[in-house]
Structures are given as C-alpha cells and as structure tokens.
mmCIF file of C-alpha atoms and ligand atoms in Angstrom:
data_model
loop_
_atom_site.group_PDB
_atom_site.id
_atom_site.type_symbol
_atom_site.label_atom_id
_atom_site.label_comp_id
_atom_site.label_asym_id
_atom_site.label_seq_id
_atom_site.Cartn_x
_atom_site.Cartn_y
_atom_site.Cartn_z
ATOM 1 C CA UNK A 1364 9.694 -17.388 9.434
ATOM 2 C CA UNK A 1365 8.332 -20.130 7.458
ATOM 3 C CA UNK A 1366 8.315 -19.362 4.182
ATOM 4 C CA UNK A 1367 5.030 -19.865 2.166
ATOM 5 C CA UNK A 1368 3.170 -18.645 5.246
ATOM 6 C CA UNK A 1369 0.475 -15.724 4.936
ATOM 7 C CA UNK A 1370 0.229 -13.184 7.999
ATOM 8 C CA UNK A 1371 -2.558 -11.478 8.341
ATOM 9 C CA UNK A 1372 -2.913 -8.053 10.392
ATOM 10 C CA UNK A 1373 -5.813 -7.303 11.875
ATOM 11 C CA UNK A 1374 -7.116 -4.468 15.179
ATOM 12 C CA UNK A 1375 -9.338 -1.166 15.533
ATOM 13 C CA UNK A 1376 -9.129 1.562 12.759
ATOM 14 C CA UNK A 1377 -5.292 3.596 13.173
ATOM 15 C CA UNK A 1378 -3.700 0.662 14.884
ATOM 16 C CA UNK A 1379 -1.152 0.947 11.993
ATOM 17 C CA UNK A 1380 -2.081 -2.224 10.093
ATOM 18 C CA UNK A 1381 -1.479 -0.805 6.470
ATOM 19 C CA UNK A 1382 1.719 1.040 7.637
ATOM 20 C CA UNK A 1383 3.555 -1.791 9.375
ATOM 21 C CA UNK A 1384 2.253 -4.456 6.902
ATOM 22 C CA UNK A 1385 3.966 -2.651 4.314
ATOM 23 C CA UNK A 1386 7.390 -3.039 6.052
ATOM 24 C CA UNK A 1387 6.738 -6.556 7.622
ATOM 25 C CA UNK A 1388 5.929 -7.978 3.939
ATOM 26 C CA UNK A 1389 9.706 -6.291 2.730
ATOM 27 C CA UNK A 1390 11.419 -7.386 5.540
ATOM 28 C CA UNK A 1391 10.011 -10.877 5.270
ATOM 29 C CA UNK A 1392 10.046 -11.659 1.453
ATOM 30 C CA UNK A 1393 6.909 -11.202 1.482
ATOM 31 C CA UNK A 1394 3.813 -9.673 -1.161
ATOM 32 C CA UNK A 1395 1.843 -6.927 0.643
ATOM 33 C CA UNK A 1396 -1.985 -6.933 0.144
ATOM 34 C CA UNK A 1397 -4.805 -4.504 1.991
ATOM 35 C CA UNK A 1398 -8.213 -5.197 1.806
ATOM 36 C CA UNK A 1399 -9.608 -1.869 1.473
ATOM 37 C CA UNK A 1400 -6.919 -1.290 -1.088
ATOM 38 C CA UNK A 1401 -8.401 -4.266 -2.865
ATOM 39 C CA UNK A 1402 -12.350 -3.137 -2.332
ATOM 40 C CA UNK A 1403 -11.143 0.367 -4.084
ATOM 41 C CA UNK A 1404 -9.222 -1.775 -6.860
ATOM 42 C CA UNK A 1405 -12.610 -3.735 -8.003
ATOM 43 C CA UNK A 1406 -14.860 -1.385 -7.316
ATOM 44 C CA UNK A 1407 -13.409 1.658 -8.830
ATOM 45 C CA UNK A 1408 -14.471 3.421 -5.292
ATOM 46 C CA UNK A 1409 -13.017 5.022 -2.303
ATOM 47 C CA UNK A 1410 -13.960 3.364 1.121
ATOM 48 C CA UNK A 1411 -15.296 6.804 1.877
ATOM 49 C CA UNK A 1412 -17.491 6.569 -1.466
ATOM 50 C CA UNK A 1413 -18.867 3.042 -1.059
ATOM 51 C CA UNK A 1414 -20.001 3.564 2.410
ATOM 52 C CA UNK A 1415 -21.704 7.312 1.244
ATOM 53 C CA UNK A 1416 -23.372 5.864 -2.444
ATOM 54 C CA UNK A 1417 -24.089 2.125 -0.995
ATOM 55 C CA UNK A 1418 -23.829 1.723 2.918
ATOM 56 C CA UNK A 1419 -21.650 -0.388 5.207
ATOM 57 C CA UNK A 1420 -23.815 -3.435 3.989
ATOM 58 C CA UNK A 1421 -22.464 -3.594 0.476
ATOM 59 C CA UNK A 1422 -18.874 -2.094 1.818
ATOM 60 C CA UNK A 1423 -18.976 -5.370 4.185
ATOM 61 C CA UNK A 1424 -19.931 -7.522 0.990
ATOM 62 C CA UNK A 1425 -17.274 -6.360 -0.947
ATOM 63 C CA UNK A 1426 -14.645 -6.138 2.049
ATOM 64 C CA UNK A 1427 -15.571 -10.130 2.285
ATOM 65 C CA UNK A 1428 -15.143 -11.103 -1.482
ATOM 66 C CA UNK A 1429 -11.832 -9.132 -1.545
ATOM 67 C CA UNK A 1430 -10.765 -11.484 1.513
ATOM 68 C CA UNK A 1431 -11.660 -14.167 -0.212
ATOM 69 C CA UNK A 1432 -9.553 -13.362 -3.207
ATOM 70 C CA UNK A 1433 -6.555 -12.392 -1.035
ATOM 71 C CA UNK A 1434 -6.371 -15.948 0.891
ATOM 72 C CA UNK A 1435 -6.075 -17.398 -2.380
ATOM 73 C CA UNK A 1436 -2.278 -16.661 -2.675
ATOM 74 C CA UNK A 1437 0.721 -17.547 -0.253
ATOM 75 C CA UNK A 1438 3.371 -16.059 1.116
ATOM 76 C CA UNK A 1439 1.289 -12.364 2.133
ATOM 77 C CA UNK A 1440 0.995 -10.107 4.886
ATOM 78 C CA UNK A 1441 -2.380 -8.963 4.359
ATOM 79 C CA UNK A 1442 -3.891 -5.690 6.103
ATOM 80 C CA UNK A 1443 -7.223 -5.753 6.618
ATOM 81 C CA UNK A 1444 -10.083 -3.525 7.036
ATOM 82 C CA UNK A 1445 -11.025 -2.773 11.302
ATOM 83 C CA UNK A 1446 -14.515 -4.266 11.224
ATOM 84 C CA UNK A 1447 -13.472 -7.722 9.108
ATOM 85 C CA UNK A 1448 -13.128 -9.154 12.176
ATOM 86 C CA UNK A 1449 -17.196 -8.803 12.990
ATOM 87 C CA UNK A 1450 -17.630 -11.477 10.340
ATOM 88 C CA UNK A 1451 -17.521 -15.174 12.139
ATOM 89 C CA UNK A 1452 -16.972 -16.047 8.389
ATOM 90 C CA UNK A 1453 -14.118 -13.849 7.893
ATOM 91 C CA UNK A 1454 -12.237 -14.545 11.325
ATOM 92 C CA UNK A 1455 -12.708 -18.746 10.415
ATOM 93 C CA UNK A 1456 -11.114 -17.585 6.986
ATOM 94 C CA UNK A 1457 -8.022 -15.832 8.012
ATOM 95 C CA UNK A 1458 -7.325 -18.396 10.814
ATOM 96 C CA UNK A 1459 -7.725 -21.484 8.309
ATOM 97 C CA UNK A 1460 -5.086 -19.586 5.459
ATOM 98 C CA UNK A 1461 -2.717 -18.240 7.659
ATOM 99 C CA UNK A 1462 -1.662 -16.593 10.974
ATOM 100 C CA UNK A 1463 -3.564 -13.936 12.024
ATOM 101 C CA UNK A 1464 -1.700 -10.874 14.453
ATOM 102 C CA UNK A 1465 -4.103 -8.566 16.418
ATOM 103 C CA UNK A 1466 -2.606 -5.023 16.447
ATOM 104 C CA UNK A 1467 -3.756 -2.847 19.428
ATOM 105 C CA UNK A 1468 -3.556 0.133 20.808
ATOM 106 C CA UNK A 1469 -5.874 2.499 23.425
ATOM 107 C CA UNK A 1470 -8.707 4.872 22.302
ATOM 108 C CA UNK A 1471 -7.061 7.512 23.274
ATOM 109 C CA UNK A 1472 -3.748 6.685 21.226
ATOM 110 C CA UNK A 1473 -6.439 5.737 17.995
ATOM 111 C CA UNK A 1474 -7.828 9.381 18.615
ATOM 112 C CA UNK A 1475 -4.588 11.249 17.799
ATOM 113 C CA UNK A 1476 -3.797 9.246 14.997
ATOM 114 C CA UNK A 1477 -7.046 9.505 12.910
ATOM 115 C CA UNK A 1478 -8.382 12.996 13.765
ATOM 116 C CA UNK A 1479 -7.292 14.332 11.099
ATOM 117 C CA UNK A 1480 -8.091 12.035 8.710
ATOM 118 C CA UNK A 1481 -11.466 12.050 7.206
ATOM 119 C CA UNK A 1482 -10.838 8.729 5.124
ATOM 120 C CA UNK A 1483 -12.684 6.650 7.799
ATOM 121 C CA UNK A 1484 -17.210 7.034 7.372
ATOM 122 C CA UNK A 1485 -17.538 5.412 10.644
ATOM 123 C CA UNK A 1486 -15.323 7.979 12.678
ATOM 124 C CA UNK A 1487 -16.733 11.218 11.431
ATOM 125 C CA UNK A 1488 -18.640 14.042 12.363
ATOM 126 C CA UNK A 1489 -18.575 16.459 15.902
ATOM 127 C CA UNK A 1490 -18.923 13.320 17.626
ATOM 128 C CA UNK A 1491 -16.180 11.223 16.609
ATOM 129 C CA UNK A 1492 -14.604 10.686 20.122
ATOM 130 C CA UNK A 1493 -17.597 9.309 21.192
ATOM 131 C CA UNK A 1494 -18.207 7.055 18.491
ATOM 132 C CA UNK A 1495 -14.618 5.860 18.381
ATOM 133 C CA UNK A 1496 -15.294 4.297 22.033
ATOM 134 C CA UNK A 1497 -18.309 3.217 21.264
ATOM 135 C CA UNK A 1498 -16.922 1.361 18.534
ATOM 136 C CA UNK A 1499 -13.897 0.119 20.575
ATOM 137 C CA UNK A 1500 -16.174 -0.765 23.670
ATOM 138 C CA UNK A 1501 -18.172 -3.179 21.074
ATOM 139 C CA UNK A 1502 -15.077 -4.487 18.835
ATOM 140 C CA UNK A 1503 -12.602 -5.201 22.114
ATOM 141 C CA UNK A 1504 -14.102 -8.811 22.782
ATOM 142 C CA UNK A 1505 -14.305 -9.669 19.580
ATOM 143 C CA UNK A 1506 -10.712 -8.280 18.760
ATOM 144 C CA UNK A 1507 -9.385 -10.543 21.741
ATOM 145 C CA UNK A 1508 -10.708 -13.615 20.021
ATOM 146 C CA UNK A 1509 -7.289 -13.581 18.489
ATOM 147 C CA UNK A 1510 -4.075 -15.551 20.453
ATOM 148 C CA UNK A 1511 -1.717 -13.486 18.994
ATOM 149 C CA UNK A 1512 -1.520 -9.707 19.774
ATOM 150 C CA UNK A 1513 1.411 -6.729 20.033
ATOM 151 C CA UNK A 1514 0.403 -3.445 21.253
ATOM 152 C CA UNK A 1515 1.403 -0.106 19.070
ATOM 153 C CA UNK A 1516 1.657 2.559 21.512
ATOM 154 C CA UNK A 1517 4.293 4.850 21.764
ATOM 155 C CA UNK A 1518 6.487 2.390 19.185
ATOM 156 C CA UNK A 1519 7.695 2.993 16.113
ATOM 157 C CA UNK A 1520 6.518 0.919 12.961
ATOM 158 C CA UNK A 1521 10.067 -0.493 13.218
ATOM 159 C CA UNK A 1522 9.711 -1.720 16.887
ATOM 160 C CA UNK A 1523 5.922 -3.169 15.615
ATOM 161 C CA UNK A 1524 7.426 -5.398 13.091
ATOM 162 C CA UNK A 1525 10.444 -6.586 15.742
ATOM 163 C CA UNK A 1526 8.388 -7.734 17.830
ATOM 164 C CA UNK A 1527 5.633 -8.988 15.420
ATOM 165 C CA UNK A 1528 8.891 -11.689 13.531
ATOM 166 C CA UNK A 1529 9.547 -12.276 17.454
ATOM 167 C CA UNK A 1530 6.258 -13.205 18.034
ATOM 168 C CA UNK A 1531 5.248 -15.860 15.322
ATOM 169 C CA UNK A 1532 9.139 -17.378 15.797
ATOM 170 C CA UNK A 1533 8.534 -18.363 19.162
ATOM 171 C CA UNK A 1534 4.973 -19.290 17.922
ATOM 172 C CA UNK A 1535 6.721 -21.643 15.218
ATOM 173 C CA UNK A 1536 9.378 -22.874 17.725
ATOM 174 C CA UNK A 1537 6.164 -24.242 20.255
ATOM 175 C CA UNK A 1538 4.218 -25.519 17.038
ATOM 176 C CA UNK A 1539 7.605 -27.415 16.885
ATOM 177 C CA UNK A 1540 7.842 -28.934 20.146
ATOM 178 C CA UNK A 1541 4.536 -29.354 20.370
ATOM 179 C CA UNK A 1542 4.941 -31.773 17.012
HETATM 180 C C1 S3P K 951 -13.490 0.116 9.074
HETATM 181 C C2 S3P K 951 -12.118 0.299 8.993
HETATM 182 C C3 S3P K 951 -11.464 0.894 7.820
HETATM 183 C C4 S3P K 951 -12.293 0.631 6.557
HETATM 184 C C5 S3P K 951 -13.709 1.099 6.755
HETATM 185 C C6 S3P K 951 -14.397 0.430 7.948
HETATM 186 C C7 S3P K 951 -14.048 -0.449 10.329
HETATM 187 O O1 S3P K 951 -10.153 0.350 7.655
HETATM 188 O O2 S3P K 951 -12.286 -0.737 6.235
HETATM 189 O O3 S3P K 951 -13.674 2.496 6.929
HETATM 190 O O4 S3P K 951 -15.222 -0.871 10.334
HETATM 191 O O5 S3P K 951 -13.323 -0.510 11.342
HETATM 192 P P1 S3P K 951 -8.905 0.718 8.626
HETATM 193 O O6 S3P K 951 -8.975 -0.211 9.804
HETATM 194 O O7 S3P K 951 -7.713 0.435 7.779
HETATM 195 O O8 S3P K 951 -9.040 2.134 9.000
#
C-alpha cells in the first residue's frame, strides 16, 4: 500500500466502518480517525445528543467541519459518519485527499446489527425497520457513486480488511500500468 495514502471508509449505518477501520489503520501503519468520534471530540456531545438538542442540520455542519479537519493529515483510514456521503461537497473532498472504499451490506444484515443499539437518532423508534429501508432505498444510488466497494456480509472484520488491502493493491498496480 502506498504509504502516505489516506483511506477513507464510507456505506449505510452498521456496515462496520468504525470496527474494521480500526484494524485496517494497525495493519497498515496507519492513524485511525472517525468522524463522529471527532463531532463528539469538539463538541463535547454524543451523536445521539446533537441530533436531540440541535437537529441533523447542525449534526451535518459539524460532521462536515470535522471532515475537513481530518483530510488535513496523511497516512489515515478515516471512518465516516453513513449520511457524509449526501454532501456533493463531502464526496468531492474525500475523493480529492485520498481513496475512498464503500462498505456494504443488505438491510436485512444492517437490521441485526443495529437493533439493539440505540446510538443511531435516525434508526429509532417502533418503526425502525421501516425507516432503515427507507433510508437505504434513498442512500443506495448515491452510495454506488463510489468505484470501489467490498460487501460485509457474513465476513468477519478480518476477511473485510483482506480483501479491502486486496482491493486498493490491484487498484495501485492498474494506476501503474495505466502510468
Ligand atoms: C448517520 C450515521 C451515523 C451517525 C449519525 C447519522 C447517517 O454514523 O453519523 O447517526 O446519517 O447515516 P454510523 O454510520 O457510524 O452509524
């Protein structure tokens, strides 16, 4: 992997972006950096508190000036926040500082994972099945914007991170050929 590079993690709430950012940053020599980590650091909130005292709006705001901040550095795998992506902004951002890997994975797999969770204001309440496909419904096109993608299901964060080094090597070998 070249080093200097950042990688940058994005996909739909649960695809594991925190968990196997954390592992791809060790195993590539690499600082780890979350978004919504970052938010809570500045802010002295929880994601959870921001969205209940202030609204998505301001969550959005801050969610943008903390990926700002982040891009400033090299060599990072950042995590970032599910919705970044709705941000034409944010997605022209994270494609100009580094290389950004989709993380996927079906509704239905998303479901299990954060049901018990109540971290996440935009998948609460009786309704939350309904809302997560909702969401997902709206978020897939914009999600496929993105060249480079690795699907989570059924893997282990180990597997995710294999195949994510496999993916941007071959991507660096092309970039090669192609000159
Ligand atoms: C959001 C995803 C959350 C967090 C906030 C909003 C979204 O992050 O930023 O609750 O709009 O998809 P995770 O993707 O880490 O759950």
């Amino acid at each position: 992997m070249r080093a200097g590079k950042n990688i940058i993690l994005v996909g739909f709430m649960g695809t594991g972006k925190s968990t196997v950012g954390r592992l791809l940053a060790k195993k590539l020599q690499k600082e780890f950096y979350d978004t919504d980590a970052e938010v809570e650091r500045v802010t002295g909130l929880s994601v959870k508190e921001i969205f209940r005292r202030y609204g998505e709006v301001r969550f959005r705001s801050e969610e943008k000036a903390a990926l700002k901040r982040l891009l400033q550095g090299d060599n990072r795998v950042i995590a970032t926040g599910g919705g970044i992506v709705l941000d034409p902004e944010n997605r022209e951002l994270m494609q100009a500082r580094g290389v950004v890997v989709c993380l996927t994975a079906t509704p239905e797999e998303i479901y299990r994972r954060v049901k018990n969770n109540d971290d996440r204001p935009l998948l609460q309440g009786v309704d939350a099945w309904e809302k997560l496909l909702r969401l997902w419904e709206e978020r897939r096109p914009i999600y496929s914007l993105f060249p480079l993608q690795v699907k989570t299901d059924g893997k282990s964060r180990e597997e995710v991170v294999a195949e994510i080094i496999a993916l941007l090597s071959s991507q660096e070998k092309e970039e090669e050929l192609e000159g």
